[in-house]
GROMACS .gro file of C-alpha atoms in nm:
model
  373
    1MET     CA    1  -0.007   0.024   0.016
    2LYS     CA    2   0.109   0.312  -0.075
    3LYS     CA    3   0.161   0.541   0.213
    4LEU     CA    4  -0.058   0.839   0.132
    5GLY     CA    5  -0.414   0.837   0.266
    6PHE     CA    6  -0.767   1.062   0.167
    7GLY     CA    7  -0.904   1.140   0.454
    8LEU     CA    8  -1.251   1.235   0.384
    9MET     CA    9  -1.261   1.517   0.680
   10ARG     CA   10  -1.208   1.846   0.523
   11MET     CA   11  -1.334   1.783   0.216
   12PRO     CA   12  -1.452   2.095  -0.044
   13THR     CA   13  -1.762   2.246   0.012
   14ILE     CA   14  -2.015   2.460  -0.169
   15ASP     CA   15  -2.096   2.649   0.100
   16LYS     CA   16  -1.852   2.725   0.349
   17THR     CA   17  -2.030   2.781   0.645
   18ASN     CA   18  -2.174   2.437   0.614
   19ALA     CA   19  -2.006   2.138   0.645
   20ALA     CA   20  -2.202   1.885   0.548
   21ASP     CA   21  -2.299   2.049   0.169
   22VAL     CA   22  -2.007   1.872   0.052
   23ASP     CA   23  -1.900   1.955  -0.303
   24ILE     CA   24  -1.892   1.594  -0.450
   25GLU     CA   25  -1.824   1.672  -0.828
   26GLN     CA   26  -1.488   1.809  -0.673
   27VAL     CA   27  -1.444   1.488  -0.398
   28LYS     CA   28  -1.475   1.281  -0.794
   29LYS     CA   29  -1.200   1.427  -0.929
   30MET     CA   30  -0.978   1.423  -0.660
   31VAL     CA   31  -1.103   1.019  -0.564
   32ASP     CA   32  -1.042   0.965  -0.937
   33LEU     CA   33  -0.667   1.073  -0.974
   34PHE     CA   34  -0.559   0.938  -0.638
   35MET     CA   35  -0.705   0.620  -0.753
   36GLU     CA   36  -0.521   0.680  -1.088
   37LYS     CA   37  -0.194   0.751  -0.895
   38GLY     CA   38  -0.225   0.368  -0.720
   39PHE     CA   39  -0.326   0.558  -0.434
   40THR     CA   40  -0.593   0.319  -0.269
   41TYR     CA   41  -0.674   0.426   0.149
   42PHE     CA   42  -0.980   0.596   0.248
   43ASP     CA   43  -1.089   0.727   0.589
   44THR     CA   44  -1.408   0.830   0.690
   45ALA     CA   45  -1.581   0.882   1.017
   46TRP     CA   46  -1.944   0.934   1.146
   47MET     CA   47  -1.940   1.299   1.242
   48TYR     CA   48  -1.712   1.386   1.004
   49ASN     CA   49  -1.812   1.676   0.709
   50GLY     CA   50  -2.110   1.772   0.951
   51PHE     CA   51  -2.273   1.377   0.898
   52ALA     CA   52  -2.226   1.347   0.552
   53SER     CA   53  -1.837   1.194   0.511
   54GLU     CA   54  -1.990   0.838   0.517
   55GLU     CA   55  -2.222   0.910   0.235
   56VAL     CA   56  -1.976   1.133   0.006
   57ALA     CA   57  -1.765   0.804   0.031
   58LYS     CA   58  -2.082   0.575  -0.094
   59LYS     CA   59  -2.116   0.834  -0.396
   60ALA     CA   60  -1.778   0.919  -0.462
   61LEU     CA   61  -1.574   0.594  -0.402
   62VAL     CA   62  -1.828   0.257  -0.348
   63GLU     CA   63  -2.054   0.360  -0.637
   64ARG     CA   64  -1.782   0.363  -0.948
   65TYR     CA   65  -1.486   0.159  -0.831
   66PRO     CA   66  -1.497  -0.226  -0.736
   67ARG     CA   67  -1.507  -0.306  -0.400
   68ASP     CA   68  -1.143  -0.485  -0.400
   69SER     CA   69  -0.990  -0.207  -0.569
   70PHE     CA   70  -0.978   0.045  -0.264
   71THR     CA   71  -0.912  -0.007   0.130
   72LEU     CA   72  -1.214   0.175   0.326
   73ALA     CA   73  -1.174   0.280   0.697
   74THR     CA   74  -1.463   0.436   0.937
   75LYS     CA   75  -1.508   0.477   1.336
   76LEU     CA   76  -1.736   0.426   1.623
   77HIS     CA   77  -1.698   0.762   1.827
   78ALA     CA   78  -1.785   0.722   2.227
   79GLY     CA   79  -2.001   1.023   2.215
   80PHE     CA   80  -2.288   0.866   1.969
   81PHE     CA   81  -2.401   0.567   2.177
   82ASN     CA   82  -2.525   0.491   2.498
   83SER     CA   83  -2.632   0.099   2.479
   84LEU     CA   84  -2.477  -0.229   2.388
   85GLU     CA   85  -2.790  -0.147   2.111
   86ASP     CA   86  -2.683   0.150   1.954
   87ARG     CA   87  -2.317   0.003   1.912
   88ASP     CA   88  -2.471  -0.192   1.579
   89LYS     CA   89  -2.709   0.120   1.471
   90ILE     CA   90  -2.445   0.349   1.377
   91PHE     CA   91  -2.235  -0.013   1.229
   92ASN     CA   92  -2.538  -0.105   1.027
   93SER     CA   93  -2.608   0.286   0.979
   94GLN     CA   94  -2.263   0.309   0.823
   95LEU     CA   95  -2.283   0.038   0.650
   96GLU     CA   96  -2.623   0.172   0.494
   97LYS     CA   97  -2.439   0.532   0.435
   98THR     CA   98  -2.088   0.359   0.298
   99GLY     CA   99  -2.286   0.081   0.098
  100ALA     CA  100  -1.951  -0.096   0.151
  101GLY     CA  101  -2.048  -0.390   0.271
  102TYR     CA  102  -1.793  -0.427   0.498
  103PHE     CA  103  -1.495  -0.231   0.634
  104ASP     CA  104  -1.142  -0.283   0.541
  105TYR     CA  105  -1.032  -0.115   0.884
  106TYR     CA  106  -1.275  -0.018   1.159
  107LEU     CA  107  -1.159   0.190   1.500
  108ILE     CA  108  -1.234   0.239   1.839
  109HIS     CA  109  -1.246   0.644   1.814
  110GLY     CA  110  -1.001   0.850   2.015
  111ILE     CA  111  -0.999   0.692   2.314
  112GLU     CA  112  -0.801   0.898   2.619
  113ALA     CA  113  -0.868   0.883   2.958
  114SER     CA  114  -1.182   0.984   3.019
  115MET     CA  115  -1.364   0.817   2.744
  116LEU     CA  116  -1.157   0.444   2.771
  117PRO     CA  117  -1.397   0.335   3.078
  118LYS     CA  118  -1.715   0.400   2.849
  119TYR     CA  119  -1.556   0.164   2.547
  120GLU     CA  120  -1.508  -0.084   2.813
  121LYS     CA  121  -1.803  -0.087   2.993
  122PHE     CA  122  -1.992  -0.141   2.637
  123ASP     CA  123  -1.771  -0.377   2.618
  124CYS     CA  124  -1.653  -0.240   2.234
  125PHE     CA  125  -1.316  -0.435   2.222
  126ASN     CA  126  -1.486  -0.788   2.174
  127TRP     CA  127  -1.800  -0.615   1.988
  128LEU     CA  128  -1.565  -0.517   1.719
  129LEU     CA  129  -1.389  -0.795   1.727
  130GLU     CA  130  -1.720  -0.984   1.665
  131LYS     CA  131  -1.772  -0.789   1.336
  132LYS     CA  132  -1.396  -0.912   1.227
  133ALA     CA  133  -1.554  -1.254   1.254
  134LYS     CA  134  -1.827  -1.186   1.083
  135GLY     CA  135  -1.659  -1.058   0.807
  136LEU     CA  136  -1.761  -0.730   0.829
  137VAL     CA  137  -1.457  -0.544   0.943
  138LYS     CA  138  -1.111  -0.689   0.794
  139HIS     CA  139  -0.884  -0.555   1.033
  140ALA     CA  140  -0.994  -0.416   1.430
  141GLY     CA  141  -0.804  -0.116   1.612
  142PHE     CA  142  -0.809   0.191   1.731
  143SER     CA  143  -0.700   0.658   1.739
  144TYR     CA  144  -0.564   0.746   2.018
  145HIS     CA  145  -0.532   1.078   2.171
  146ASP     CA  146  -0.358   1.092   2.521
  147SER     CA  147  -0.023   1.002   2.730
  148ALA     CA  148   0.229   0.675   2.582
  149ASP     CA  149   0.157   0.530   2.924
  150LEU     CA  150  -0.184   0.479   2.844
  151LEU     CA  151  -0.107   0.308   2.540
  152ASP     CA  152   0.097   0.058   2.649
  153GLU     CA  153  -0.155   0.031   2.908
  154ILE     CA  154  -0.434  -0.056   2.634
  155LEU     CA  155  -0.209  -0.206   2.413
  156ILE     CA  156  -0.160  -0.480   2.707
  157LYS     CA  157  -0.501  -0.508   2.772
  158HIS     CA  158  -0.569  -0.546   2.413
  159PRO     CA  159  -0.347  -0.732   2.238
  160GLU     CA  160  -0.583  -0.852   1.969
  161MET     CA  161  -0.597  -0.474   1.843
  162GLU     CA  162  -0.418  -0.481   1.512
  163PHE     CA  163  -0.357  -0.111   1.422
  164VAL     CA  164  -0.343   0.228   1.632
  165GLN     CA  165  -0.399   0.568   1.450
  166LEU     CA  166  -0.210   0.843   1.557
  167GLN     CA  167  -0.129   1.186   1.585
  168ILE     CA  168   0.184   1.219   1.443
  169ASN     CA  169   0.338   1.507   1.296
  170TYR     CA  170   0.683   1.700   1.365
  171LEU     CA  171   0.542   1.950   1.576
  172ASP     CA  172   0.427   1.735   1.823
  173TRP     CA  173   0.702   1.534   1.788
  174GLU     CA  174   0.839   1.609   2.132
  175SER     CA  175   0.506   1.745   2.278
  176SER     CA  176   0.487   1.660   2.642
  177TRP     CA  177   0.129   1.672   2.592
  178VAL     CA  178   0.042   1.477   2.236
  179GLN     CA  179   0.378   1.278   2.328
  180SER     CA  180   0.358   1.207   1.919
  181ARG     CA  181   0.724   1.023   1.965
  182ALA     CA  182   0.626   0.866   2.279
  183CYS     CA  183   0.310   0.737   2.186
  184TYR     CA  184   0.433   0.618   1.794
  185GLU     CA  185   0.783   0.369   2.050
  186VAL     CA  186   0.509   0.222   2.266
  187ALA     CA  187   0.325   0.099   1.962
  188THR     CA  188   0.629  -0.051   1.813
  189LYS     CA  189   0.733  -0.179   2.040
  190HIS     CA  190   0.358  -0.368   2.114
  191GLY     CA  191   0.456  -0.439   1.695
  192LYS     CA  192   0.164  -0.287   1.603
  193PRO     CA  193   0.160  -0.058   1.237
  194VAL     CA  194   0.064   0.293   1.346
  195ILE     CA  195  -0.170   0.493   1.070
  196VAL     CA  196  -0.088   0.883   1.110
  197MET     CA  197  -0.327   1.155   1.146
  198GLU     CA  198  -0.303   1.531   1.136
  199PRO     CA  199   0.065   1.459   0.987
  200VAL     CA  200  -0.028   1.861   0.940
  201LYS     CA  201  -0.202   1.937   1.255
  202GLY     CA  202  -0.464   2.077   1.056
  203GLY     CA  203  -0.306   2.277   0.828
  204THR     CA  204  -0.089   2.439   1.134
  205LEU     CA  205   0.186   2.320   0.885
  206ALA     CA  206   0.116   2.428   0.542
  207GLN     CA  207   0.150   2.780   0.656
  208VAL     CA  208   0.436   2.839   0.878
  209PRO     CA  209   0.587   3.166   1.013
  210GLU     CA  210   0.802   3.341   0.711
  211GLY     CA  211   1.094   3.274   0.879
  212ALA     CA  212   1.057   2.873   0.907
  213GLU     CA  213   0.961   2.892   0.520
  214LYS     CA  214   1.249   3.019   0.467
  215LEU     CA  215   1.421   2.741   0.572
  216PHE     CA  216   1.234   2.514   0.397
  217LYS     CA  217   1.288   2.736   0.055
  218ASP     CA  218   1.676   2.794   0.060
  219TYR     CA  219   1.719   2.381   0.159
  220ASP     CA  220   1.489   2.317  -0.092
  221PRO     CA  221   1.246   2.511  -0.358
  222ASN     CA  222   1.071   2.331  -0.544
  223MET     CA  223   0.903   2.106  -0.226
  224SER     CA  224   0.589   2.284  -0.117
  225VAL     CA  225   0.586   2.335   0.304
  226PRO     CA  226   0.328   2.111   0.394
  227SER     CA  227   0.550   1.845   0.153
  228TRP     CA  228   0.765   1.863   0.491
  229ALA     CA  229   0.506   1.719   0.725
  230ILE     CA  230   0.380   1.483   0.502
  231ARG     CA  231   0.687   1.332   0.436
  232TYR     CA  232   0.819   1.359   0.809
  233ALA     CA  233   0.516   1.131   0.978
  234ALA     CA  234   0.561   0.857   0.661
  235SER     CA  235   0.946   0.871   0.697
  236LEU     CA  236   0.913   0.650   1.019
  237ASP     CA  237   0.965   0.301   0.961
  238ASN     CA  238   0.644   0.130   1.136
  239VAL     CA  239   0.425   0.357   0.960
  240MET     CA  240   0.149   0.209   0.739
  241VAL     CA  241   0.000   0.452   0.597
  242VAL     CA  242  -0.077   0.852   0.649
  243LEU     CA  243  -0.332   1.012   0.619
  244SER     CA  244  -0.434   1.356   0.499
  245GLY     CA  245  -0.736   1.587   0.538
  246MET     CA  246  -0.718   1.698   0.143
  247SER     CA  247  -0.990   2.015   0.042
  248ASN     CA  248  -0.946   2.077  -0.321
  249ILE     CA  249  -0.727   1.914  -0.593
  250GLU     CA  250  -0.460   2.112  -0.587
  251GLN     CA  251  -0.380   1.997  -0.228
  252MET     CA  252  -0.405   1.676  -0.378
  253GLU     CA  253  -0.211   1.704  -0.677
  254ASP     CA  254   0.074   1.872  -0.458
  255ASN     CA  255   0.071   1.522  -0.206
  256ILE     CA  256   0.092   1.258  -0.485
  257SER     CA  257   0.353   1.467  -0.663
  258TYR     CA  258   0.601   1.379  -0.354
  259MET     CA  259   0.417   1.082  -0.233
  260VAL     CA  260   0.361   0.842  -0.559
  261ASP     CA  261   0.718   0.759  -0.571
  262PHE     CA  262   0.799   0.849  -0.121
  263LYS     CA  263   1.146   0.913  -0.092
  264PRO     CA  264   1.223   0.896   0.357
  265LEU     CA  265   1.327   1.221   0.443
  266THR     CA  266   1.730   1.248   0.578
  267GLU     CA  267   1.819   1.291   0.907
  268GLU     CA  268   1.957   1.614   0.817
  269GLU     CA  269   1.621   1.666   0.690
  270LYS     CA  270   1.458   1.542   0.977
  271ASN     CA  271   1.669   1.814   1.219
  272LEU     CA  272   1.525   2.088   0.976
  273CYS     CA  273   1.178   2.037   1.037
  274HIS     CA  274   1.298   2.011   1.411
  275LYS     CA  275   1.396   2.369   1.341
  276VAL     CA  276   1.144   2.505   1.194
  277ALA     CA  277   0.883   2.316   1.468
  278GLY     CA  278   1.051   2.525   1.801
  279ILE     CA  279   1.021   2.812   1.542
  280ILE     CA  280   0.635   2.746   1.503
  281ASN     CA  281   0.598   2.708   1.882
  282THR     CA  282   0.671   3.014   1.961
  283GLN     CA  283   0.396   3.151   1.722
  284VAL     CA  284   0.081   2.959   1.752
  285SER     CA  285  -0.117   3.102   2.026
  286VAL     CA  286  -0.426   2.796   2.009
  287PRO     CA  287  -0.325   2.501   1.876
  288CYS     CA  288  -0.609   2.359   1.739
  289THR     CA  289  -0.630   2.177   1.472
  290GLY     CA  290  -0.973   2.220   1.316
  291CYS     CA  291  -1.096   1.897   1.366
  292SER     CA  292  -1.415   2.028   1.456
  293TYR     CA  293  -1.532   1.777   1.696
  294CYS     CA  294  -1.621   2.072   1.968
  295THR     CA  295  -1.870   2.239   1.714
  296GLU     CA  296  -2.163   1.972   1.694
  297GLY     CA  297  -2.302   1.997   2.039
  298CYS     CA  298  -2.213   2.371   2.116
  299PRO     CA  299  -2.554   2.552   2.221
  300LYS     CA  300  -2.493   2.889   2.083
  301LYS     CA  301  -2.342   2.717   1.749
  302ILE     CA  302  -1.999   2.881   1.783
  303ALA     CA  303  -1.748   2.814   1.506
  304ILE     CA  304  -1.459   2.757   1.782
  305PRO     CA  305  -1.225   2.601   1.514
  306GLN     CA  306  -1.285   2.869   1.279
  307TYR     CA  307  -1.222   3.106   1.529
  308PHE     CA  308  -0.896   3.004   1.644
  309SER     CA  309  -0.769   2.987   1.303
  310LEU     CA  310  -0.825   3.375   1.262
  311PHE     CA  311  -0.650   3.466   1.626
  312ASN     CA  312  -0.408   3.264   1.506
  313GLU     CA  313  -0.316   3.437   1.215
  314ASP     CA  314  -0.343   3.777   1.351
  315MET     CA  315  -0.135   3.680   1.595
  316ARG     CA  316   0.184   3.633   1.334
  317GLU     CA  317   0.073   4.007   1.222
  318ASN     CA  318   0.224   4.290   1.360
  319LEU     CA  319  -0.102   4.445   1.446
  320GLU     CA  320   0.088   4.772   1.649
  321GLN     CA  321   0.187   4.860   1.290
  322LYS     CA  322  -0.119   4.746   1.123
  323GLY     CA  323  -0.380   4.818   1.364
  324TRP     CA  324  -0.606   4.624   1.171
  325THR     CA  325  -0.652   4.303   0.953
  326VAL     CA  326  -0.912   4.150   0.716
  327ASN     CA  327  -0.994   3.870   1.015
  328PHE     CA  328  -1.149   4.142   1.208
  329THR     CA  329  -1.415   4.163   0.871
  330ASN     CA  330  -1.356   3.743   0.855
  331TYR     CA  331  -1.473   3.714   1.163
  332GLU     CA  332  -1.734   3.959   1.172
  333THR     CA  333  -1.875   3.701   0.811
  334LEU     CA  334  -1.896   3.390   1.039
  335ALA     CA  335  -2.080   3.600   1.322
  336SER     CA  336  -2.375   3.658   1.124
  337LYS     CA  337  -2.412   3.297   1.045
  338PHE     CA  338  -2.277   3.177   1.410
  339GLY     CA  339  -2.251   3.212   1.773
  340ARG     CA  340  -1.967   3.487   1.876
  341ALA     CA  341  -1.679   3.438   2.038
  342LYS     CA  342  -1.878   3.601   2.383
  343ASP     CA  343  -2.146   3.408   2.341
  344CYS     CA  344  -1.991   3.101   2.494
  345ILE     CA  345  -2.213   3.002   2.831
  346GLU     CA  346  -1.933   2.816   2.952
  347CYS     CA  347  -2.103   2.432   2.950
  348GLY     CA  348  -1.782   2.305   2.869
  349GLN     CA  349  -1.939   2.051   2.592
  350CYS     CA  350  -1.650   2.148   2.349
  351GLU     CA  351  -1.390   2.045   2.631
  352GLY     CA  352  -1.528   1.751   2.693
  353VAL     CA  353  -1.504   1.584   2.354
  354CYS     CA  354  -1.181   1.855   2.181
  355PRO     CA  355  -0.870   1.567   2.138
  356GLN     CA  356  -0.569   1.840   2.169
  357HIS     CA  357  -0.747   1.909   2.548
  358LEU     CA  358  -0.744   2.257   2.481
  359ASN     CA  359  -0.901   2.529   2.721
  360ILE     CA  360  -1.125   2.635   2.473
  361ILE     CA  361  -1.382   2.839   2.715
  362ASP     CA  362  -1.084   3.046   2.818
  363ASN     CA  363  -0.977   3.081   2.449
  364LEU     CA  364  -1.257   3.208   2.322
  365LYS     CA  365  -1.279   3.450   2.630
  366VAL     CA  366  -0.925   3.582   2.454
  367VAL     CA  367  -1.033   3.523   2.126
  368SER     CA  368  -1.368   3.758   2.181
  369ALA     CA  369  -1.136   4.032   2.348
  370HIS     CA  370  -0.952   4.066   2.018
  371TYR     CA  371  -1.248   4.082   1.740
  372ASP     CA  372  -1.554   4.130   1.988
  373HIS     CA  373  -1.605   4.536   2.001
   0.00000   0.00000   0.00000
């Protein structure tokens, strides 16, 4: 299997304010190019793109290609079931929505310390093995957002899990919170191949600070900035596939250009990535990846990831000199359709589902102080 996977999470939309309004025709072109170049791994989930992702997979992929010509992965998330019966309702709905007949890879989704007891309470690990025994799942595994120590405990308790999906990128490699390196080493120790999510950290590593970009361009002017992030993750020996949430055909063309005949980074190139990480870490105010898990249950419908993205961009500007940026206008445009940052009622729903464990409530207060006047 080629090491680039198509993450059906940040697909192009027609209405930019509606994640479920997916541009199906553009996605079809992206799927066709992806398959034409020999890439076969597609990753979706119940809630991606406003709960539309699995249906898009059916229309753009499953209905248009032989079932044995591609690999499809999807997931069960703790936020959407509350009984043993709910697990099957979701799974059966996923089979219907995708039309896939079976899933090549199925994941218990986003395991962390707060969610693990629920997955254990409802016996999700054995439930997944039962699906595998019936031929409805080919490979059973889980995605993970927590410490390396807890990952070690889970893999000791559940050696039947065949793979682990981890957040790995050069910015989080030595992070004391994300623990990309440490988690990767635990998975490798247990002999579990790794699928990489968030290699570009929700776009953070596609638009790096000017000084960081200069380091990359001085080294190799022909390689795009995000290419360094994808290739960094793909260069790890125990990585099976790197998922890229490509949002348009141009991003896909760029990714394919260096992944179709992939060559791992040299040690010098890896060290360059670590140097760039040092620069970025001094300038990222809110390390949000834009996964949007926080927005689905927000009672005030606040566009949390979009606001954090605007704020991060502004914090890289010389605001004392400029005084104003276009992001003030962008904020007002979003606020006309969504709740404002100041509308937060501090219910905590967002923080309970954030894979990055961000202090969203406090950060929204900072964003509000910046934009709400």
